[in-house]
Amino acid sequence: MPIRQLSPETINRIAAGEVVERPASVVKELVENSLDAGAARIEVTLEDGGRQLIRISDDGHGIPPEELPLAVEPHATSKLTAADQLAAIGTLGFRGEALASIASVSRLSFRSRTPEDDGATRLDVEGGRASEPRPDSGPVGTSVTIRNLFFNTPARRTFIKTPQTEQGHCVDVTRAIAMSHPAIGFTLKAD
């Protein structure tokens, strides 16, 4: 078989398998993004152990409308601009892989608003393909909704355990992060 370059879609799905092992991986990545955004309150919502729905909402500084499409591109980050900064990372996430990976294996909706914006902006991504950003309503901060995790990667979906098991992993991740950030208000809602 000849050597050939993989398509970006295939690369993203492979990367997703490394970043997104189960619903708890999504919760961890998105909650860490909320913390990096300066959130004082973070709400985690789950349905079916995170298999059908994961929503992370925060009151952080939000993402400007023109940057939303870039936020779901691979290796796009606001936390790093040059290689020499790698020795002094001061954030929880910096590689710019999580959102692109999650978006490639789910139906993702972003709603974000900065304090300077009059309204929120929404961006929908299905299987890695983003829609055009459009106006939406909502408070300052960001809400990321993940539906049907691994809908387009059935082999990965077979490794997901029962809703109770997956919910337990999501609760454990959220609890661990909440305990290490006592000044942040956390809410977790399941089913």
Short mmCIF file of C-alpha atoms in Angstrom, two decimals:
data_model
loop_
_atom_site.label_atom_id
_atom_site.label_comp_id
_atom_site.label_asym_id
_atom_site.label_seq_id
_atom_site.Cartn_x
_atom_site.Cartn_y
_atom_site.Cartn_z
CA MET A 1 0.00 0.00 0.00
CA PRO A 2 1.49 3.40 -0.93
CA ILE A 3 2.14 6.10 1.67
CA ARG A 4 -0.36 8.92 1.44
CA GLN A 5 -1.47 11.90 3.48
CA LEU A 6 -4.58 11.40 5.60
CA SER A 7 -7.52 13.74 5.10
CA PRO A 8 -8.05 16.43 7.75
CA GLU A 9 -11.34 14.72 8.72
CA THR A 10 -9.54 11.40 9.35
CA ILE A 11 -6.76 13.16 11.27
CA ASN A 12 -9.33 14.90 13.49
CA ARG A 13 -11.15 11.66 14.25
CA ILE A 14 -7.88 9.95 15.18
CA ALA A 15 -6.92 12.91 17.37
CA ALA A 16 -10.38 12.84 18.95
CA GLY A 17 -9.74 9.28 20.09
CA GLU A 18 -6.63 10.49 21.91
CA VAL A 19 -8.29 13.51 23.54
CA VAL A 20 -11.87 12.27 23.97
CA GLU A 21 -11.96 8.83 25.53
CA ARG A 22 -15.37 9.12 27.17
CA PRO A 23 -17.88 11.78 28.29
CA ALA A 24 -15.76 12.59 31.35
CA SER A 25 -12.90 13.59 29.03
CA VAL A 26 -15.19 16.14 27.39
CA VAL A 27 -16.32 17.47 30.77
CA LYS A 28 -12.71 17.84 31.94
CA GLU A 29 -11.56 19.68 28.81
CA LEU A 30 -14.53 22.05 28.72
CA VAL A 31 -14.50 22.83 32.46
CA GLU A 32 -10.78 23.59 32.20
CA ASN A 33 -11.55 25.97 29.31
CA SER A 34 -14.13 27.68 31.53
CA LEU A 35 -11.57 28.09 34.31
CA ASP A 36 -9.04 29.51 31.83
CA ALA A 37 -11.75 31.98 30.70
CA GLY A 38 -11.94 33.41 34.22
CA ALA A 39 -15.33 31.92 35.10
CA ALA A 40 -16.64 32.43 38.64
CA ARG A 41 -19.55 30.03 38.05
CA ILE A 42 -19.59 26.84 35.98
CA GLU A 43 -22.61 24.62 35.35
CA VAL A 44 -22.27 21.05 34.06
CA THR A 45 -25.41 19.37 32.66
CA LEU A 46 -25.53 15.70 31.63
CA GLU A 47 -28.09 13.42 30.02
CA ASP A 48 -27.66 9.68 29.68
CA GLY A 49 -24.30 9.80 31.43
CA GLY A 50 -23.07 12.37 28.92
CA ARG A 51 -23.70 10.10 25.97
CA GLN A 52 -26.63 12.14 24.68
CA LEU A 53 -25.88 15.57 26.17
CA ILE A 54 -23.06 17.41 27.88
CA ARG A 55 -23.46 21.14 28.43
CA ILE A 56 -20.86 23.31 30.13
CA SER A 57 -21.96 26.90 30.78
CA ASP A 58 -19.86 29.59 32.41
CA ASP A 59 -19.76 33.30 33.14
CA GLY A 60 -16.21 33.77 31.87
CA HIS A 61 -15.01 36.44 29.48
CA GLY A 62 -16.53 34.76 26.39
CA ILE A 63 -15.21 34.47 22.85
CA PRO A 64 -15.52 37.31 20.33
CA PRO A 65 -17.89 36.43 17.46
CA GLU A 66 -15.17 36.61 14.81
CA GLU A 67 -13.06 34.08 16.73
CA LEU A 68 -15.74 31.40 17.23
CA PRO A 69 -15.06 29.56 13.93
CA LEU A 70 -11.35 29.48 14.71
CA ALA A 71 -12.01 28.06 18.21
CA VAL A 72 -13.05 24.71 16.70
CA GLU A 73 -10.11 24.48 14.30
CA PRO A 74 -7.22 22.12 15.18
CA HIS A 75 -4.28 23.69 17.01
CA ALA A 76 -6.00 27.03 17.44
CA THR A 77 -5.53 28.56 20.89
CA SER A 78 -5.57 31.92 22.64
CA LYS A 79 -3.14 30.72 25.29
CA LEU A 80 0.08 30.33 23.32
CA THR A 81 1.63 32.38 20.54
CA ALA A 82 5.21 31.07 20.24
CA ALA A 83 7.18 27.91 21.02
CA ASP A 84 9.34 29.69 23.62
CA GLN A 85 6.21 30.11 25.77
CA LEU A 86 5.93 26.35 26.27
CA ALA A 87 8.27 26.49 29.28
CA ALA A 88 5.97 28.89 31.13
CA ILE A 89 2.41 27.70 30.51
CA GLY A 90 0.05 29.22 33.07
CA THR A 91 -3.24 27.77 31.86
CA LEU A 92 -4.92 24.37 32.09
CA GLY A 93 -5.27 23.92 28.34
CA PHE A 94 -3.04 25.33 25.66
CA ARG A 95 -2.69 22.89 22.73
CA GLY A 96 -5.87 23.91 20.93
CA GLU A 97 -6.87 20.30 20.26
CA ALA A 98 -9.81 19.71 22.58
CA LEU A 99 -12.58 21.69 20.87
CA ALA A 100 -11.62 20.52 17.38
CA SER A 101 -11.46 16.91 18.56
CA ILE A 102 -14.78 17.09 20.41
CA ALA A 103 -16.43 18.83 17.44
CA SER A 104 -15.22 16.11 15.06
CA VAL A 105 -17.05 13.33 16.97
CA SER A 106 -20.23 15.08 18.11
CA ARG A 107 -22.86 17.64 17.37
CA LEU A 108 -21.48 20.73 19.09
CA SER A 109 -23.15 24.09 19.69
CA PHE A 110 -21.31 27.12 20.96
CA ARG A 111 -23.01 30.19 22.37
CA SER A 112 -20.68 32.90 23.58
CA ARG A 113 -20.78 36.55 24.50
CA THR A 114 -18.06 38.92 25.63
CA PRO A 115 -18.80 41.84 28.00
CA GLU A 116 -18.34 44.21 25.03
CA ASP A 117 -20.95 42.49 22.84
CA ASP A 118 -24.62 43.50 22.78
CA GLY A 119 -25.69 39.89 22.25
CA ALA A 120 -24.35 36.39 22.03
CA THR A 121 -23.17 34.54 18.93
CA ARG A 122 -23.93 30.92 18.11
CA LEU A 123 -21.89 28.45 16.12
CA ASP A 124 -22.99 24.88 15.35
CA VAL A 125 -20.58 22.13 14.35
CA GLU A 126 -21.56 18.63 13.25
CA GLY A 127 -18.88 16.05 12.70
CA GLY A 128 -16.25 18.76 12.35
CA ARG A 129 -18.18 20.91 9.87
CA ALA A 130 -19.03 24.36 11.21
CA SER A 131 -21.98 26.52 10.25
CA GLU A 132 -21.74 30.26 9.85
CA PRO A 133 -21.85 32.13 13.19
CA ARG A 134 -25.19 33.80 13.82
CA PRO A 135 -26.68 36.12 16.44
CA ASP A 136 -28.22 34.52 19.53
CA SER A 137 -29.32 35.57 22.97
CA GLY A 138 -27.51 34.78 26.19
CA PRO A 139 -25.52 36.20 29.07
CA VAL A 140 -21.81 37.03 29.09
CA GLY A 141 -19.80 33.84 29.07
CA THR A 142 -19.82 30.65 27.05
CA SER A 143 -22.09 27.64 26.81
CA VAL A 144 -20.88 24.59 24.90
CA THR A 145 -23.44 21.87 24.19
CA ILE A 146 -22.31 18.45 23.02
CA ARG A 147 -24.98 16.11 21.65
CA ASN A 148 -24.64 12.52 20.49
CA LEU A 149 -21.01 11.97 21.42
CA PHE A 150 -19.33 9.57 18.97
CA PHE A 151 -22.38 9.56 16.66
CA ASN A 152 -20.05 9.24 13.67
CA THR A 153 -17.49 6.89 15.22
CA PRO A 154 -19.40 3.72 16.14
CA ALA A 155 -16.24 1.81 17.05
CA ARG A 156 -15.47 4.40 19.74
CA ARG A 157 -19.06 4.37 20.97
CA THR A 158 -18.80 0.65 21.78
CA PHE A 159 -16.25 1.42 24.52
CA ILE A 160 -18.68 3.66 26.37
CA LYS A 161 -20.10 2.00 29.50
CA THR A 162 -23.57 2.28 31.04
CA PRO A 163 -25.08 5.72 31.64
CA GLN A 164 -24.58 5.28 35.40
CA THR A 165 -20.89 4.45 34.98
CA GLU A 166 -20.25 7.33 32.60
CA GLN A 167 -22.17 9.74 34.82
CA GLY A 168 -20.06 8.59 37.77
CA HIS A 169 -16.87 9.39 35.86
CA CYS A 170 -18.24 12.84 34.92
CA VAL A 171 -19.17 13.53 38.55
CA ASP A 172 -15.71 12.42 39.73
CA VAL A 173 -13.94 14.71 37.25
CA THR A 174 -16.16 17.66 38.13
CA ARG A 175 -15.76 17.06 41.87
CA ALA A 176 -11.96 16.87 41.60
CA ILE A 177 -11.76 20.12 39.65
CA ALA A 178 -14.26 21.85 41.96
CA MET A 179 -12.31 20.83 45.07
CA SER A 180 -9.10 22.24 43.62
CA HIS A 181 -10.85 25.55 42.82
CA PRO A 182 -12.85 26.42 45.97
CA ALA A 183 -13.44 30.04 44.90
CA ILE A 184 -15.41 28.92 41.81
CA GLY A 185 -19.11 28.03 42.06
CA PHE A 186 -19.89 24.66 40.46
CA THR A 187 -23.29 23.14 39.70
CA LEU A 188 -23.78 19.66 38.23
CA LYS A 189 -27.16 18.51 36.94
CA ALA A 190 -27.75 15.00 35.66
CA ASP A 191 -30.90 13.82 33.84
#
